[in-house]
Backbone as numpy.savetxt, mean C-alpha at the origin, in Angstrom:
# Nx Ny Nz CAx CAy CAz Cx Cy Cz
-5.17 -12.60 -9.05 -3.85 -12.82 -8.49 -2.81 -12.44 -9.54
-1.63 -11.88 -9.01 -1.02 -11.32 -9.56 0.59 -11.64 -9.24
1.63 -13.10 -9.58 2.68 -13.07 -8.85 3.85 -12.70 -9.83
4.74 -12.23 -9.41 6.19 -11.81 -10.03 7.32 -12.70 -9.96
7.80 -13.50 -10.11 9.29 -14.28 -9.97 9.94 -14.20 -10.68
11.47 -14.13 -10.79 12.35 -14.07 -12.16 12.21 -13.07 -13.22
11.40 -12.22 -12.85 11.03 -10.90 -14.08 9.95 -11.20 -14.57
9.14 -12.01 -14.46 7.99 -12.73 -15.30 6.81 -12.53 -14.07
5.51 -11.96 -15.26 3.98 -12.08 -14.57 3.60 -13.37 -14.56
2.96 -14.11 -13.39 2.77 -15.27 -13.51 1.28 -14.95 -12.94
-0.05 -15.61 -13.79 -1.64 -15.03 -13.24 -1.86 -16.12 -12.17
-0.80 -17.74 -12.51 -1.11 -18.42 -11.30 -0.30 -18.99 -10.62
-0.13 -19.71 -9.35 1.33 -20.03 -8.87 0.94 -20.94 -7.65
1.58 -21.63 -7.12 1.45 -22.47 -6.41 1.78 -21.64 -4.88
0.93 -20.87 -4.04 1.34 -20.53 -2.91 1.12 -20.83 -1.46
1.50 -22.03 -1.68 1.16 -23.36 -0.21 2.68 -22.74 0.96
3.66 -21.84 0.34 5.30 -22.05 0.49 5.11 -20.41 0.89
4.17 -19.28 0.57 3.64 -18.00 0.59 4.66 -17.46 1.99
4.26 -18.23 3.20 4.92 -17.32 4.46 6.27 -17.98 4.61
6.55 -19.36 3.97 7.95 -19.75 4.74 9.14 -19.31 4.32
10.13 -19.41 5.37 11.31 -18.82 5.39 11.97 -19.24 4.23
13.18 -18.50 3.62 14.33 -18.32 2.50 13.50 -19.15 1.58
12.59 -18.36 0.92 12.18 -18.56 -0.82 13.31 -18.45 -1.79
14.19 -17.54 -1.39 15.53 -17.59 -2.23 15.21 -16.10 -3.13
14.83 -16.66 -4.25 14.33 -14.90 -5.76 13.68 -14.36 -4.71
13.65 -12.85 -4.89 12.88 -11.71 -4.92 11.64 -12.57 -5.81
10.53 -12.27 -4.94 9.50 -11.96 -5.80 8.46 -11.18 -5.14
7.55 -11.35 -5.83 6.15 -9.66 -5.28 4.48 -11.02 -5.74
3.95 -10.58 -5.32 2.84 -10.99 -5.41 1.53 -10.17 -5.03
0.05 -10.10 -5.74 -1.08 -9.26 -5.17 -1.99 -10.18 -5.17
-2.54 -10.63 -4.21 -4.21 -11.01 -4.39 -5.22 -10.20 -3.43
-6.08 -10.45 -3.69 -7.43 -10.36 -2.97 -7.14 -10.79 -1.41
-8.31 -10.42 -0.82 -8.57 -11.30 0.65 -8.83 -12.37 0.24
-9.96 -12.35 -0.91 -10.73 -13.64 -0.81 -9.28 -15.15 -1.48
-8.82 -14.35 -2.19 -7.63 -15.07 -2.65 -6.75 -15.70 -1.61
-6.39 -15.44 -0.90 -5.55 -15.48 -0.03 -6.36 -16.32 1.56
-7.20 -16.19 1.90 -7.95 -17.37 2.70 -8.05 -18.34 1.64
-7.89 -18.29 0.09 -8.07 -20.26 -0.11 -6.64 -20.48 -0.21
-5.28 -19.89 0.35 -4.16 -20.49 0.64 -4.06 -21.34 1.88
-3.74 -22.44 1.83 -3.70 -23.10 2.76 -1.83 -23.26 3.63
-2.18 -22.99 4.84 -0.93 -22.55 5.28 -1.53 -22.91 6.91
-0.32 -22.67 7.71 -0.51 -22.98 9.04 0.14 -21.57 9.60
0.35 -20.83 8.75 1.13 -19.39 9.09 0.42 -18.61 10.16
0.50 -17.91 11.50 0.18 -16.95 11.99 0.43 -15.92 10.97
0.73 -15.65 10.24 1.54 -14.24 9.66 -0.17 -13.65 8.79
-0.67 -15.22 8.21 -1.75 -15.32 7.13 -3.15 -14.68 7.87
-3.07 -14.94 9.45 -4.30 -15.22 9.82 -4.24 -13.72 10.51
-3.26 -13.31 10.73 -3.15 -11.60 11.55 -3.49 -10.94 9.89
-2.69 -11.45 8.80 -3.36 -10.67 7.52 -4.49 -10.47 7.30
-5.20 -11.57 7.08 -6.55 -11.65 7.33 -7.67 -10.84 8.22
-6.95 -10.99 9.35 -7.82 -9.77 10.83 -7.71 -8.73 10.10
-6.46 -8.22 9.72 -6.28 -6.68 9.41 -7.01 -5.98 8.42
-7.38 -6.95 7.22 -8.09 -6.98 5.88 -9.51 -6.27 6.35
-9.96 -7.70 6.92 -11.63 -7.37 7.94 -11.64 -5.99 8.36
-10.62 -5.94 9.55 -10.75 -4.83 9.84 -10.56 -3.52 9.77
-9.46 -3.20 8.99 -9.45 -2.16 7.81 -9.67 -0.77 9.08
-9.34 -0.55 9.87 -10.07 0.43 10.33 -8.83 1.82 10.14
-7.41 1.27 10.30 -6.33 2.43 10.39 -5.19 2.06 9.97
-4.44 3.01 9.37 -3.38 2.45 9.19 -1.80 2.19 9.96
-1.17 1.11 9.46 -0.28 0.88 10.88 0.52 0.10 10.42
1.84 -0.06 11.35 3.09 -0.76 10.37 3.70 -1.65 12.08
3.75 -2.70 11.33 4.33 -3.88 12.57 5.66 -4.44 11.95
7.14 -4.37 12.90 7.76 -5.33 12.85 7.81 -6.44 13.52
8.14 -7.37 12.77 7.88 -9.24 13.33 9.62 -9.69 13.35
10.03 -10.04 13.56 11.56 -10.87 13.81 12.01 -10.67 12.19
11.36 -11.48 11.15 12.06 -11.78 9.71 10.89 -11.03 8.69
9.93 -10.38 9.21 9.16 -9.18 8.42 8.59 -8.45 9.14
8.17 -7.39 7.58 7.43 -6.14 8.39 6.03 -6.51 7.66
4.87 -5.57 8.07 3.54 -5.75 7.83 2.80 -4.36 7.80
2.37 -3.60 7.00 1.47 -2.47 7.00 0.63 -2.27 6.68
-0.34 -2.18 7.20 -1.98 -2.03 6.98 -1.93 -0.55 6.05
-2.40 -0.47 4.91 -2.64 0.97 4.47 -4.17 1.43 4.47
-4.74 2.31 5.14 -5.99 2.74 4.74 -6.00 4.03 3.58
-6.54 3.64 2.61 -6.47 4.62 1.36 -7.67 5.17 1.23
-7.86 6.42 1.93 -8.99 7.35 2.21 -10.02 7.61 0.76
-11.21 7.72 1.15 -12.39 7.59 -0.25 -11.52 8.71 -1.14
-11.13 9.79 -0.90 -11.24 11.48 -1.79 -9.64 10.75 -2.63
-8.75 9.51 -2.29 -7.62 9.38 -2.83 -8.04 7.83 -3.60
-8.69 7.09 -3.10 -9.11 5.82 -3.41 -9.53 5.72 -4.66
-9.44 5.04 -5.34 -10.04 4.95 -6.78 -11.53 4.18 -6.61
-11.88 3.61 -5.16 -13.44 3.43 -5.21 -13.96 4.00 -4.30
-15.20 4.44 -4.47 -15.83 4.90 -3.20 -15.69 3.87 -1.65
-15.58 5.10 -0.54 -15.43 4.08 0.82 -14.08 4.16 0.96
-13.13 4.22 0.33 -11.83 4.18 0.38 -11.22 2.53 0.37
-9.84 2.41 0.60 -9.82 0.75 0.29 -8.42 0.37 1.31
-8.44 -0.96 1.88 -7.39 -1.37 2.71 -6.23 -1.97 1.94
-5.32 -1.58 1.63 -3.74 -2.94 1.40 -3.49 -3.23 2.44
-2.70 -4.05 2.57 -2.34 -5.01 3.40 -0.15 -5.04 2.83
0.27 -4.89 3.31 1.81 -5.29 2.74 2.64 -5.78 3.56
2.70 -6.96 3.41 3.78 -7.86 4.25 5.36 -8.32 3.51
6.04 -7.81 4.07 7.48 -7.78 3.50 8.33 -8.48 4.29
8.94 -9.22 3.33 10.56 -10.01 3.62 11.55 -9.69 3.15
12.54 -10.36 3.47 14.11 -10.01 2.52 13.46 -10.10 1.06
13.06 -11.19 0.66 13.07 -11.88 -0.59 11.51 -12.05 -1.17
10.21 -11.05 -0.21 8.62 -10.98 -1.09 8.07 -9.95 -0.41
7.46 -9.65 -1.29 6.67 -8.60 -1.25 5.20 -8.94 -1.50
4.10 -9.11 -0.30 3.11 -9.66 -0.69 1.98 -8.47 -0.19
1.48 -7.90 -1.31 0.02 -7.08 -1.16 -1.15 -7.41 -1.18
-2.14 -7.65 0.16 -3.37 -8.17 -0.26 -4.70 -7.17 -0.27
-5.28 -7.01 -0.97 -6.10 -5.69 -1.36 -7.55 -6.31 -1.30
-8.38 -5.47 -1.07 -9.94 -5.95 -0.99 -10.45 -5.96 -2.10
-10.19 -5.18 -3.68 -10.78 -5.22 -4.29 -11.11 -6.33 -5.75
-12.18 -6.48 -6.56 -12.12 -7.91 -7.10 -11.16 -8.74 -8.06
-10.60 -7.17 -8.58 -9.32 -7.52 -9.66 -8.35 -6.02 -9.44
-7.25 -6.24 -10.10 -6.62 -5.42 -9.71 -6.05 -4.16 -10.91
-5.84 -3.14 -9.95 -6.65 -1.84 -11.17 -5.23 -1.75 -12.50
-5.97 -1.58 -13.57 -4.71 -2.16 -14.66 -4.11 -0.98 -14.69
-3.96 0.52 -14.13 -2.71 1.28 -13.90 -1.52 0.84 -13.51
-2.30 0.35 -11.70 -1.05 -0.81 -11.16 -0.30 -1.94 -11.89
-1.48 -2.62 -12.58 -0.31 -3.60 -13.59 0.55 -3.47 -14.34
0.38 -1.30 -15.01 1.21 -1.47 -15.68 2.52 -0.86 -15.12
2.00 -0.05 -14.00 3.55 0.11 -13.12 4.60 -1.27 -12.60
3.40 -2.18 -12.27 4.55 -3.30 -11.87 5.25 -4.03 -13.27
4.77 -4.01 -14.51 5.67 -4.43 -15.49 6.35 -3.57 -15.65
6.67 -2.43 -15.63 7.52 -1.44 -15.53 8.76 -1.62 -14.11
7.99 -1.77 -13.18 8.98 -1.88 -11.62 10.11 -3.26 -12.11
9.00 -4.45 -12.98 9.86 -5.53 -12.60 11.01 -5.59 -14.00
11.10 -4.32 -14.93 12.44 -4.66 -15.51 13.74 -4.41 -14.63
13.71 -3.27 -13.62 14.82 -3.07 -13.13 15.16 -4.33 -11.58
14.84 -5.35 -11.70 14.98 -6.29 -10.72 15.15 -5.36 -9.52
13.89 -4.88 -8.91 14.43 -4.10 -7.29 14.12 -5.12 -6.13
14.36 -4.68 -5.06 14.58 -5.40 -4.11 12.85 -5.15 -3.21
12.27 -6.65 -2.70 10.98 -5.96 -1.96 10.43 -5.12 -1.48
11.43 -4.12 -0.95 11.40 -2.86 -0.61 11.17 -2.00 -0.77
12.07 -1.76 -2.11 12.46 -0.72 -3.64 11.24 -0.84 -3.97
10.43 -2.18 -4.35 9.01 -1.92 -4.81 8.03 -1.39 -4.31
8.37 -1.99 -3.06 6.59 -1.26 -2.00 7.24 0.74 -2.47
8.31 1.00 -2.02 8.47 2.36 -2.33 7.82 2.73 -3.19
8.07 2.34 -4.54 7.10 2.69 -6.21 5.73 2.42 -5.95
5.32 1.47 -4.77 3.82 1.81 -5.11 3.09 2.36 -4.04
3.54 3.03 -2.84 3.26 3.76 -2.28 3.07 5.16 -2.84
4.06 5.27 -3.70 4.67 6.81 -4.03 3.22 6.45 -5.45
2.38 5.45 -6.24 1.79 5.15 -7.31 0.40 5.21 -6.26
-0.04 4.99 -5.02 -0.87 4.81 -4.21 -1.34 6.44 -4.02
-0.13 7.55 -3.46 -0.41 8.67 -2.78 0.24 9.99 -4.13
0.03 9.29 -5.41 0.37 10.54 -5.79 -0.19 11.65 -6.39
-1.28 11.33 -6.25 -2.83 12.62 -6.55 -2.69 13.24 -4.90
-2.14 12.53 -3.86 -2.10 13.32 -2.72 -1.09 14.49 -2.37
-0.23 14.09 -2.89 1.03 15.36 -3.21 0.71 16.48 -3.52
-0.48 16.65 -4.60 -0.66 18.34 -5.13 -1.83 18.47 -4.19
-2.77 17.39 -3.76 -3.63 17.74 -2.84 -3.08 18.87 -1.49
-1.92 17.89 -1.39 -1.44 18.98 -0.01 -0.71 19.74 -0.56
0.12 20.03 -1.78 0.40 21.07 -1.90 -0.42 22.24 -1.80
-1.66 22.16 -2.32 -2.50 23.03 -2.59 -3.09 23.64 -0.90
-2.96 22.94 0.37 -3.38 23.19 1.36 -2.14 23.65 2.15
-0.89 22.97 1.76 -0.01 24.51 2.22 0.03 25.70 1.70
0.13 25.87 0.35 -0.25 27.20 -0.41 -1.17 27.88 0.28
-2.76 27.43 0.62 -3.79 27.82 1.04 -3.01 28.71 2.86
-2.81 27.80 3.39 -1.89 27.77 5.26 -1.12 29.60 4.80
-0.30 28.88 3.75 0.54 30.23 3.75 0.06 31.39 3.69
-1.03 31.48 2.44 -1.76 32.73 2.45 -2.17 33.18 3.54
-3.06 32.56 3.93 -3.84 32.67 5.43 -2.31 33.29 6.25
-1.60 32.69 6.56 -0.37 33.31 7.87 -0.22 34.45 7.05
0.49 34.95 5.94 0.61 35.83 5.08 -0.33 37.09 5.94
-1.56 36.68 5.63 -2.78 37.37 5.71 -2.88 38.19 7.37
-3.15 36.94 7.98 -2.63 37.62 9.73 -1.50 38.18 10.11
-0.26 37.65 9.11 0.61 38.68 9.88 0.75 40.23 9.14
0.32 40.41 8.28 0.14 41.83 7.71 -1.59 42.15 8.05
-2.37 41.73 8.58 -3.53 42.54 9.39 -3.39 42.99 10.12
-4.22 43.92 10.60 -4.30 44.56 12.16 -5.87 44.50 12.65
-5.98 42.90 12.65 -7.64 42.57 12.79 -7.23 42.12 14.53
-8.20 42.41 15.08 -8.03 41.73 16.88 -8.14 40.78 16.59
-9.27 39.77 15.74 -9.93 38.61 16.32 -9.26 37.58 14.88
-7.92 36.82 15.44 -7.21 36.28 14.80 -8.27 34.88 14.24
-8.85 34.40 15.66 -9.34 33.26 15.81 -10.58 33.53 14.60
-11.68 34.44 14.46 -12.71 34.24 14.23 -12.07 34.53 12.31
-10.94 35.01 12.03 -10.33 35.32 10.82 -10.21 33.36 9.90
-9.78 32.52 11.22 -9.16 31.27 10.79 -10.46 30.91 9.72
């Protein structure tokens, strides 16, 4: 577990208070699944988290009245473990809570979020930095497959081959 309040890493924290309304500070928090079923709460918000964790199958973004919620599926070839891996990100005005399947959390990420949390950003501002810290070996990936697209069109439109299809 991993929580943020006031600018400060905190490894433990009291999160009985996790889904209820006006916490007041910005803060961010990461645990586990398994972390997060021994919170005790009466929250629907906890128990749709939970389904989504399990089920991991796609990714998908829900608005709720006072948050949003996005399942991320992080494909094996981008994932840092084999199988690929689910986040979970449920956002408020005032938290940012990521729950991830894996057993601890990878110390790249830790050191981007001590980095994220000098400039006090807003729950938001953060998920941004770690989406963009999530997908950014994917950027030259697809660069490299438009480059590839282009050649190829390049290629057909200066041929004079009939069989465009059997060229693809």
């Amino acid at each position: 577990m991993l929580y943020i309040e006031d600018g400060m890493i905190q490894r433990e924290a009291d999160l009985s208070e996790l889904f209820s309304e006006g916490q007041g500070k910005p803060s961010c928090c990461f645990l586990t699944i398994g972390e997060l079923k021994k919170v005790k709460t009466d929250s629907p918000m906890q128990q749709i988290i939970e389904h989504e964790m399990e089920s991991g199958a796609y990714t998908k973004y829900e608005r709720h009245d006072t948050s949003d919620l996005i399942n991320m599926r992080i494909p094996p070839f981008s994932a840092k473990r084999e199988g690929g891996e689910t986040i979970c990100f449920y956002i408020k005005k005032d938290l940012l809570l990521a729950v991830y399947n894996e057993t601890e959390l990878d110390p790249d990420l830790e050191t981007l979020l001590k980095e994220i949390i000098k400039y006090n950003l807003t729950p938001g501002k953060m998920l941004l930095d770690l989406i963009e810290w999530y997908t950014h070996e994917d950027t030259h990936l697809l660069q490299n497959v438009e480059e590839e697209v282009t050649d190829l069109e390049d290629a057909l439109i200066s041929s004079t081959m009939e069989d465009h299809k059997k060229s693809i």
